[in-house]
Short mmCIF file of C-alpha atoms in Angstrom, two decimals:
data_model
loop_
_atom_site.label_atom_id
_atom_site.label_comp_id
_atom_site.label_asym_id
_atom_site.label_seq_id
_atom_site.Cartn_x
_atom_site.Cartn_y
_atom_site.Cartn_z
CA MET A 337 81.98 71.65 107.66
CA LYS A 338 84.86 74.05 108.77
CA ARG A 339 86.19 76.41 106.61
CA PRO A 340 89.66 76.20 105.62
CA ALA A 341 92.10 78.50 106.85
CA LYS A 342 93.29 81.41 104.60
CA ASN A 343 96.63 81.85 104.23
CA PHE A 344 98.97 84.14 106.01
CA GLN A 345 100.03 86.80 104.02
CA TRP A 346 103.08 88.62 105.59
CA LYS A 347 102.34 91.81 103.20
CA HIS A 348 99.58 92.23 105.57
CA PHE A 349 101.82 93.04 108.17
CA ALA A 350 105.30 94.17 106.79
CA ASN A 351 104.76 97.67 107.89
CA TYR A 352 104.25 96.73 111.68
CA ILE A 353 107.36 94.91 111.40
CA VAL A 354 109.43 97.54 110.09
CA ILE A 355 108.05 100.24 112.18
CA SER A 356 108.78 97.82 115.33
CA VAL A 357 112.55 97.14 114.19
CA LEU A 358 113.24 100.44 113.87
CA LEU A 359 111.47 101.74 117.29
CA ILE A 360 112.85 99.07 118.95
CA PHE A 361 116.94 100.54 117.31
CA PHE A 362 115.61 104.05 118.18
CA ALA A 363 114.91 102.96 121.60
CA VAL A 364 117.53 101.07 122.36
CA SER A 365 119.77 104.21 120.67
CA SER A 366 118.59 106.14 123.42
CA MET A 367 118.66 104.43 126.15
CA THR A 368 122.35 103.67 125.56
CA GLY A 369 122.85 107.38 124.65
CA ASN A 370 123.82 107.49 121.03
CA LEU A 371 120.72 109.05 119.76
CA ARG A 372 120.56 112.81 120.40
CA SER A 373 118.13 114.99 121.03
CA SER A 374 118.07 116.29 117.82
CA GLY A 375 117.26 113.20 116.52
CA GLN A 376 114.61 112.30 118.84
CA TYR A 377 112.73 115.55 117.76
CA LEU A 378 113.09 114.22 114.29
CA LEU A 379 111.59 111.14 115.07
CA GLU A 380 108.82 112.93 117.11
CA LYS A 381 107.70 114.66 113.84
CA ILE A 382 108.03 111.59 111.87
CA GLY A 383 105.53 110.18 114.07
CA TYR A 384 103.00 112.73 114.12
CA SER A 385 103.52 113.44 110.15
CA MET A 386 102.97 109.58 109.31
CA ILE A 387 99.67 109.85 111.68
CA LEU A 388 98.74 112.76 109.45
CA ALA A 389 99.06 111.11 106.17
CA VAL A 390 97.50 107.68 106.75
CA SER A 391 94.55 109.71 107.88
CA LEU A 392 94.18 111.76 105.03
CA SER A 393 94.84 109.07 102.86
CA MET A 394 91.93 107.01 104.32
CA LEU A 395 89.55 110.21 103.40
CA VAL A 396 91.11 111.34 100.01
CA GLY A 397 92.62 108.01 98.86
CA PHE A 398 90.22 105.40 99.62
CA LEU A 399 86.77 107.45 99.96
CA GLY A 400 87.86 109.73 97.01
CA GLU A 401 86.95 112.98 98.47
CA LEU A 402 89.69 116.25 97.92
CA SER A 403 90.09 117.69 101.26
CA LEU A 404 92.32 120.82 102.38
CA GLY A 405 91.70 121.41 106.06
CA HIS A 406 93.43 118.46 107.60
CA ALA A 407 95.78 121.18 109.46
CA GLY A 408 92.55 122.33 110.68
CA PHE A 409 91.60 119.24 112.74
CA MET A 410 94.89 119.16 113.92
CA CYS A 411 94.94 122.56 114.93
CA VAL A 412 91.40 121.65 116.93
CA GLY A 413 93.89 118.00 118.51
CA ALA A 414 96.59 120.73 119.58
CA TYR A 415 94.68 123.31 121.32
CA ILE A 416 92.16 121.66 122.76
CA GLY A 417 94.17 118.43 123.76
CA GLY A 418 97.22 121.32 125.00
CA LYS A 419 94.71 123.22 127.03
CA THR A 420 93.63 119.89 128.77
CA ALA A 421 97.22 118.82 129.82
CA ALA A 422 98.06 122.33 130.81
CA LEU A 423 94.77 122.00 133.29
CA LEU A 424 95.73 118.68 134.58
CA VAL A 425 99.76 118.39 134.55
CA PRO A 426 98.99 120.01 138.04
CA ALA A 427 97.09 117.76 139.69
CA LEU A 428 97.96 114.58 137.81
CA GLY A 429 102.03 115.35 136.82
CA ASN A 430 103.43 115.78 133.73
CA GLY A 431 102.92 111.20 133.21
CA LEU A 432 100.87 109.30 131.38
CA PRO A 433 97.28 109.65 132.22
CA ALA A 434 97.41 113.20 131.94
CA PHE A 435 98.95 112.27 128.25
CA LEU A 436 96.23 110.02 127.63
CA ILE A 437 93.26 112.05 128.91
CA ALA A 438 94.87 114.72 126.46
CA MET A 439 95.01 112.78 123.77
CA ALA A 440 91.36 111.41 123.89
CA ALA A 441 90.23 114.95 124.53
CA GLY A 442 92.20 116.16 121.36
CA GLY A 443 90.88 113.45 119.26
CA ILE A 444 87.10 113.83 120.73
CA SER A 445 87.38 117.25 119.30
CA ALA A 446 88.49 117.25 116.04
CA ALA A 447 85.96 114.29 115.42
CA VAL A 448 83.31 116.00 116.30
CA CYS A 449 84.82 118.69 113.64
CA GLY A 450 84.92 116.16 110.79
CA VAL A 451 81.20 115.09 111.28
CA ILE A 452 80.22 118.70 111.20
CA VAL A 453 82.67 118.84 107.91
CA GLY A 454 81.56 115.43 106.71
CA LEU A 455 77.68 117.00 106.46
CA PRO A 456 78.64 118.91 103.39
CA ALA A 457 80.48 116.34 101.85
CA LEU A 458 77.16 114.35 101.46
CA ARG A 459 76.19 116.99 98.46
CA LEU A 460 79.78 118.25 97.10
CA LYS A 461 82.42 116.86 95.36
CA GLY A 462 85.67 117.96 94.43
CA ASP A 463 86.56 121.56 93.80
CA TYR A 464 83.25 122.20 96.09
CA LEU A 465 84.25 120.14 98.78
CA ALA A 466 88.04 121.33 99.03
CA ILE A 467 86.98 124.93 99.18
CA VAL A 468 84.56 123.93 101.80
CA THR A 469 87.47 121.94 103.94
CA LEU A 470 89.80 125.02 103.15
CA ALA A 471 87.54 127.40 104.68
CA PHE A 472 87.34 125.65 108.02
CA GLY A 473 90.52 125.02 108.37
CA GLU A 474 91.17 128.99 108.29
CA ILE A 475 87.81 129.41 110.43
CA VAL A 476 89.56 127.52 113.00
CA ARG A 477 92.67 129.02 113.02
CA SER A 478 91.33 132.36 112.94
CA LEU A 479 89.33 131.60 116.14
CA PHE A 480 92.21 130.23 118.09
CA LEU A 481 94.37 133.24 116.62
CA ASN A 482 91.63 136.31 118.25
CA SER A 483 91.18 134.39 121.26
CA SER A 484 91.78 135.42 124.65
CA PRO A 485 95.13 134.93 126.23
CA GLU A 486 93.80 133.66 129.14
CA SER A 487 91.87 130.81 127.45
CA PHE A 488 93.85 130.02 124.16
CA GLY A 489 97.03 132.31 124.26
CA GLY A 490 95.80 134.21 121.73
CA SER A 491 97.99 135.92 119.44
CA LEU A 492 101.19 134.49 121.23
CA GLY A 493 100.12 131.30 121.42
CA LEU A 494 99.47 128.18 123.57
CA THR A 495 102.22 126.85 126.38
CA THR A 496 101.98 123.20 126.81
CA PRO A 497 103.74 120.85 129.23
CA ARG A 498 106.35 118.89 127.35
CA TYR A 499 106.87 115.26 127.39
CA ASP A 500 109.86 113.39 128.49
CA ARG A 501 111.96 113.85 125.31
CA ASN A 502 113.51 109.97 125.91
CA SER A 503 109.86 108.70 125.81
CA LEU A 504 107.76 110.82 123.36
CA PHE A 505 108.92 109.40 120.24
CA ILE A 506 108.64 105.96 121.35
CA ILE A 507 104.57 106.94 122.34
CA ALA A 508 104.53 108.51 118.94
CA PHE A 509 105.25 105.31 117.33
CA VAL A 510 103.25 103.49 119.35
CA VAL A 511 100.22 105.39 118.26
CA VAL A 512 101.36 105.16 114.62
CA LEU A 513 101.36 101.30 114.74
CA LEU A 514 97.63 101.77 116.78
CA THR A 515 96.43 103.80 113.66
CA LEU A 516 97.50 101.44 111.27
CA ALA A 517 95.85 98.99 113.05
CA ALA A 518 92.16 100.37 113.36
CA ILE A 519 92.55 101.46 109.67
CA GLN A 520 93.75 98.81 107.62
CA ASN A 521 91.82 96.71 110.20
CA LEU A 522 89.08 98.67 108.59
CA LEU A 523 89.48 99.34 104.96
CA ARG A 524 89.92 94.81 105.10
CA SER A 525 86.62 94.53 106.04
CA ARG A 526 83.14 94.45 103.81
CA HIS A 527 82.93 98.17 105.58
CA GLY A 528 86.05 98.99 103.69
CA ARG A 529 84.78 97.49 100.33
CA ALA A 530 81.78 99.58 100.91
CA ILE A 531 84.53 103.08 101.35
CA THR A 532 85.93 102.01 98.24
CA ALA A 533 82.91 101.12 96.62
CA ILE A 534 81.90 104.55 96.80
CA ARG A 535 84.71 106.47 95.57
CA ASP A 536 84.53 104.17 92.48
CA SER A 537 80.88 104.99 92.20
CA GLU A 538 78.49 106.41 94.36
CA ILE A 539 75.16 106.04 92.54
CA ALA A 540 75.89 102.40 92.13
CA ALA A 541 76.77 102.23 95.60
CA ARG A 542 73.99 103.30 96.69
CA ALA A 543 71.87 101.42 93.84
CA THR A 544 73.47 98.19 95.74
CA GLY A 545 72.17 99.24 99.56
CA ILE A 546 75.35 100.94 101.18
CA ASN A 547 74.40 103.96 102.99
CA VAL A 548 76.28 106.32 101.70
CA THR A 549 75.56 109.08 104.38
CA ARG A 550 77.03 106.98 107.10
CA TYR A 551 80.51 105.57 105.45
CA LYS A 552 80.98 109.50 104.35
CA LEU A 553 80.52 111.18 108.08
CA MET A 554 82.61 108.03 109.47
CA VAL A 555 85.17 108.71 107.62
CA PHE A 556 85.46 111.98 108.23
CA ALA A 557 85.04 111.54 111.78
CA MET A 558 88.14 108.52 111.75
CA SER A 559 90.44 110.57 109.73
CA ALA A 560 89.73 113.93 111.66
CA PHE A 561 89.95 111.72 115.22
CA PHE A 562 93.60 110.62 113.99
CA ALA A 563 94.64 113.78 113.21
CA GLY A 564 93.66 115.52 116.35
CA ILE A 565 95.62 113.14 118.13
CA ALA A 566 98.72 114.19 115.70
CA GLY A 567 97.95 117.21 117.19
CA VAL A 568 98.07 116.68 120.66
CA LEU A 569 101.64 114.66 119.41
CA TYR A 570 102.50 118.42 118.64
CA SER A 571 101.59 120.04 121.25
CA TYR A 572 103.55 117.97 123.72
CA ALA A 573 106.48 117.67 121.27
CA ASN A 574 106.99 122.07 120.56
CA GLN A 575 105.33 123.21 124.18
CA THR A 576 103.69 125.74 122.03
CA VAL A 577 100.88 125.78 119.86
CA GLN A 578 100.51 128.88 117.91
CA SER A 579 97.74 128.87 114.95
CA SER A 580 100.00 130.42 112.32
CA LYS A 581 101.74 126.97 111.97
CA PHE A 582 98.26 125.38 110.83
CA GLY A 583 97.71 127.23 107.72
CA PHE A 584 96.79 126.08 103.85
CA ASN A 585 100.22 124.98 103.34
CA TYR A 586 100.67 122.67 105.87
CA SER A 587 97.28 121.23 104.68
CA ILE A 588 98.81 121.09 101.56
CA GLU A 589 102.24 119.72 102.56
CA ILE A 590 100.03 116.70 104.31
CA LEU A 591 98.25 116.28 100.86
CA VAL A 592 101.72 115.76 99.00
CA MET A 593 102.71 113.23 101.41
CA VAL A 594 99.69 111.00 100.46
CA VAL A 595 99.61 111.78 96.60
CA LEU A 596 103.64 110.79 96.47
CA GLY A 597 102.73 107.95 98.22
CA GLY A 598 100.46 107.05 95.96
CA MET A 599 96.42 107.38 96.29
CA GLY A 600 95.02 104.34 98.13
CA SER A 601 98.64 103.15 99.42
CA ILE A 602 98.97 103.11 103.09
CA ASN A 603 102.99 102.08 103.15
CA GLY A 604 103.37 104.51 100.45
CA SER A 605 101.86 107.26 102.69
CA LEU A 606 104.21 105.97 105.49
CA ILE A 607 106.94 106.19 103.49
CA ALA A 608 106.21 109.94 101.82
CA ALA A 609 105.70 111.37 105.44
CA ALA A 610 108.97 109.94 106.67
CA LEU A 611 110.79 111.45 103.91
CA ILE A 612 109.12 114.93 103.20
CA THR A 613 109.70 115.19 107.47
CA TYR A 614 113.22 114.61 107.29
CA LEU A 615 113.81 116.76 103.57
CA ASN A 616 112.27 119.78 105.76
CA VAL A 617 114.38 119.46 108.71
CA LYS A 618 117.49 119.02 106.73
CA LEU A 619 116.47 122.04 104.49
CA THR A 620 115.60 124.19 107.61
CA LYS A 621 119.66 123.31 108.98
CA VAL A 622 121.37 123.23 106.13
CA LEU A 623 119.42 126.91 104.48
CA THR A 624 120.04 129.70 107.11
CA GLY A 625 120.55 133.07 106.99
CA ASP A 626 120.03 135.09 103.83
CA LEU A 627 119.78 131.52 101.76
CA ALA A 628 116.83 130.58 104.16
CA VAL A 629 114.09 132.03 101.17
CA LEU A 630 115.58 129.37 98.87
CA GLN A 631 113.84 126.55 101.33
CA ASN A 632 110.64 126.49 99.32
CA LEU A 633 112.33 126.54 96.29
CA VAL A 634 114.62 123.73 97.11
CA TYR A 635 111.55 121.95 98.40
CA ALA A 636 109.16 122.52 95.41
CA VAL A 637 112.13 121.36 92.69
CA ILE A 638 112.35 118.14 94.83
CA LEU A 639 109.06 117.53 94.79
CA ILE A 640 108.59 118.35 91.17
CA VAL A 641 111.28 115.92 90.13
CA ILE A 642 109.82 112.96 92.48
CA VAL A 643 106.44 114.02 90.40
CA ILE A 644 107.72 113.48 87.35
CA TYR A 645 109.79 110.50 88.28
CA GLY A 646 106.97 108.87 89.41
CA ASN A 647 104.12 109.42 86.49
CA ALA A 648 106.58 110.34 83.28
CA PRO A 649 105.54 107.65 80.65
CA PHE A 650 108.94 107.57 78.98
CA LEU A 651 110.45 106.68 82.69
CA ALA A 652 108.56 103.73 82.86
CA PRO A 653 111.39 101.36 82.01
CA LEU A 654 113.58 103.28 84.71
CA ARG A 655 110.81 102.60 87.22
CA GLU A 656 110.09 99.23 86.36
CA LYS A 657 114.16 98.45 86.67
CA LEU A 658 114.37 100.45 90.17
CA ASP A 659 110.92 98.99 91.20
CA LEU A 660 112.35 96.80 94.21
CA GLY A 661 108.90 95.85 94.97
CA ALA A 662 108.12 94.23 91.23
CA LEU A 663 111.78 92.58 91.87
CA LEU A 664 110.12 90.61 94.98
CA ARG A 665 107.26 89.62 92.86
CA ARG A 666 108.71 88.18 89.88
CA LEU A 667 111.29 86.36 92.35
CA THR A 668 108.48 85.19 94.63
CA ARG A 669 106.31 83.77 91.41
CA ARG A 670 109.96 81.99 90.00
CA ASN A 671 110.19 80.21 93.08
CA ALA A 672 106.62 79.38 92.78
CA ASP A 673 106.50 78.04 89.85
CA PRO A 674 106.80 74.21 89.53
CA ALA A 675 109.14 75.01 86.71
CA TYR A 676 111.78 76.28 88.42
CA ARG A 677 111.42 73.78 91.01
CA ARG A 678 114.37 71.37 90.93
CA ASP A 679 113.16 69.61 94.31
CA ASP A 680 109.88 68.60 92.60
CA GLU A 681 108.74 65.29 93.86
CA LYS A 682 106.24 64.68 91.22
CA SER A 683 108.87 65.72 88.00
CA TRP A 684 109.31 63.13 85.32
CA ALA A 685 112.87 62.29 86.24
CA ARG A 686 111.20 60.84 89.85
CA VAL A 687 108.12 58.81 88.76
CA PRO A 688 108.85 55.17 88.33
CA THR A 689 107.93 53.39 85.15
CA LYS A 690 108.00 50.02 83.08
CA ILE A 691 109.16 51.41 79.94
CA LYS A 692 111.65 54.45 79.38
CA MET A 693 110.52 57.38 77.33
CA ASP A 694 113.08 56.71 74.52
CA GLU A 695 111.81 53.31 74.39
CA LEU A 696 108.35 53.93 73.73
CA LEU A 697 109.15 56.29 71.15
CA SER A 698 111.59 54.00 69.38
CA ILE A 699 108.73 51.02 69.41
CA ASP A 700 107.96 50.11 65.32
CA THR A 701 104.00 50.53 64.77
CA ARG A 702 103.96 49.52 61.22
CA PRO A 703 100.79 47.32 60.17
CA GLU A 704 103.04 44.69 58.96
CA ASP A 705 104.83 43.94 61.99
CA ASN A 706 103.17 41.66 64.28
CA ARG A 707 104.72 42.38 67.44
CA ALA A 708 104.33 46.48 66.59
CA VAL A 709 102.41 47.47 69.86
CA ARG A 710 99.03 49.56 69.66
CA LEU A 711 99.28 52.94 71.49
CA ASN A 712 95.49 53.02 71.44
CA GLY A 713 94.41 49.73 73.08
CA ASP A 714 92.86 48.63 70.20
CA LYS A 715 93.23 44.79 69.42
CA PRO A 716 94.52 44.44 65.72
CA GLY A 717 91.94 43.46 63.14
CA LYS A 718 91.57 40.66 60.31
CA GLY A 719 93.26 43.04 57.66
CA ASP A 720 96.30 43.70 59.68
#
C-alpha cells in the first residue's frame, strides 16, 4: 500500500518565499538604477550576517553548545578565501569561477578548524566550552595579525579583490537561500531530531544509541563552514581583511542575533540579523564626530529594551496583542473550525429529514396516549 502523501506546509517555505521576493525586488531596483551603492553595501552586510546568525543558531540553539568563537571561524574563511581570490584573479579574472573557488577554500578551511574546536566540546560544557571557543578566536586573530606582509598582510591587513557591487548582494542572498536549504533540511530530518535530543539530554541520547561524538563534530564543522563562507563574502565586500574586525565583540554581536531571534528559531535569527545590521549601519552614519562614542551606548540601550520586551512577564499581555504570528494562527484555526464554516455541506440545515426537529420535540409521549411515539423503538407493553 502507498503511504498517504503528507500535507504541504507553507510555513516551512515562508522564509524562502520572503527572501526570494525581496531579492527580486532589490535586483530590479539595482538594474534600474534606483538602488544606491550604500544600499547595496547594506544588503551585502545583511546577507553575510544572516549566514552567520543561522549557522550559529544551529550550534547554540539546536545543539545547545555555547560558542563565542564564531568570529574566529569567519576570520579563517575571510583570510584563506581572500588570499585564494587574490591569487586566482590574475589567472581567472575577477569572475564567478574565482569567487566559487575562494568560497570553497574559505569554507573548508573554517570547517577543519570547526572540527578541531569541536574535539574539546566532547568533554566540555557551558562556560568551559565558551572559554575554549573564545580562546580559539583570539588565537586565530593573533596569528593573522602577526603574519608577514607577503603572506596575509600582517597588521595592515590583507588586500582582496572587490566583486561587482551590482551582483555581490544578489550572490550573498542566493548563498543565504542555500544555507537555509542545507540547515533546515538537516534539522527536519532524523539527524536533526538526534541533534535536538543531544541538546535536551546527552545521557538519554547516548542511551538510545545516538552517536553523540559524530553529531557534535558534524554540527561544529557545518556551522564553521558557513561562517567561513560568510567571511569570504565579507572579504569581497570590503576589499580588505583586518584581524581587528573579528574580535570578541563581534562574536558577542553574532550571539546577540541568535538570542534576540529566539533560541532554536531560524526565522527569528534571520530577522534579528537584518535588524541589528541595519541598526549598526544607521548608528554609524548618524553618530559621527564627537557623538561616535555614544554608538555603543545607544546600541546597548536598544538591545536591553528589546530583551526586556521579549522576556519580561508583565509585558506578556502586550506581546500577545502585538504577536502577528499568534494572530495568524488564531485566524487559521478559526477558519479550520467547522463551527465557523457557513458553507458546510454537512450542516444540520442542509441534511434532508422526514421529521423536523420542532415536530419531533412536540410529540406527546404520555403512556395513556395510544398514538404516542416511542423514541426508544420498543413496542408498547400490555400495561400501557
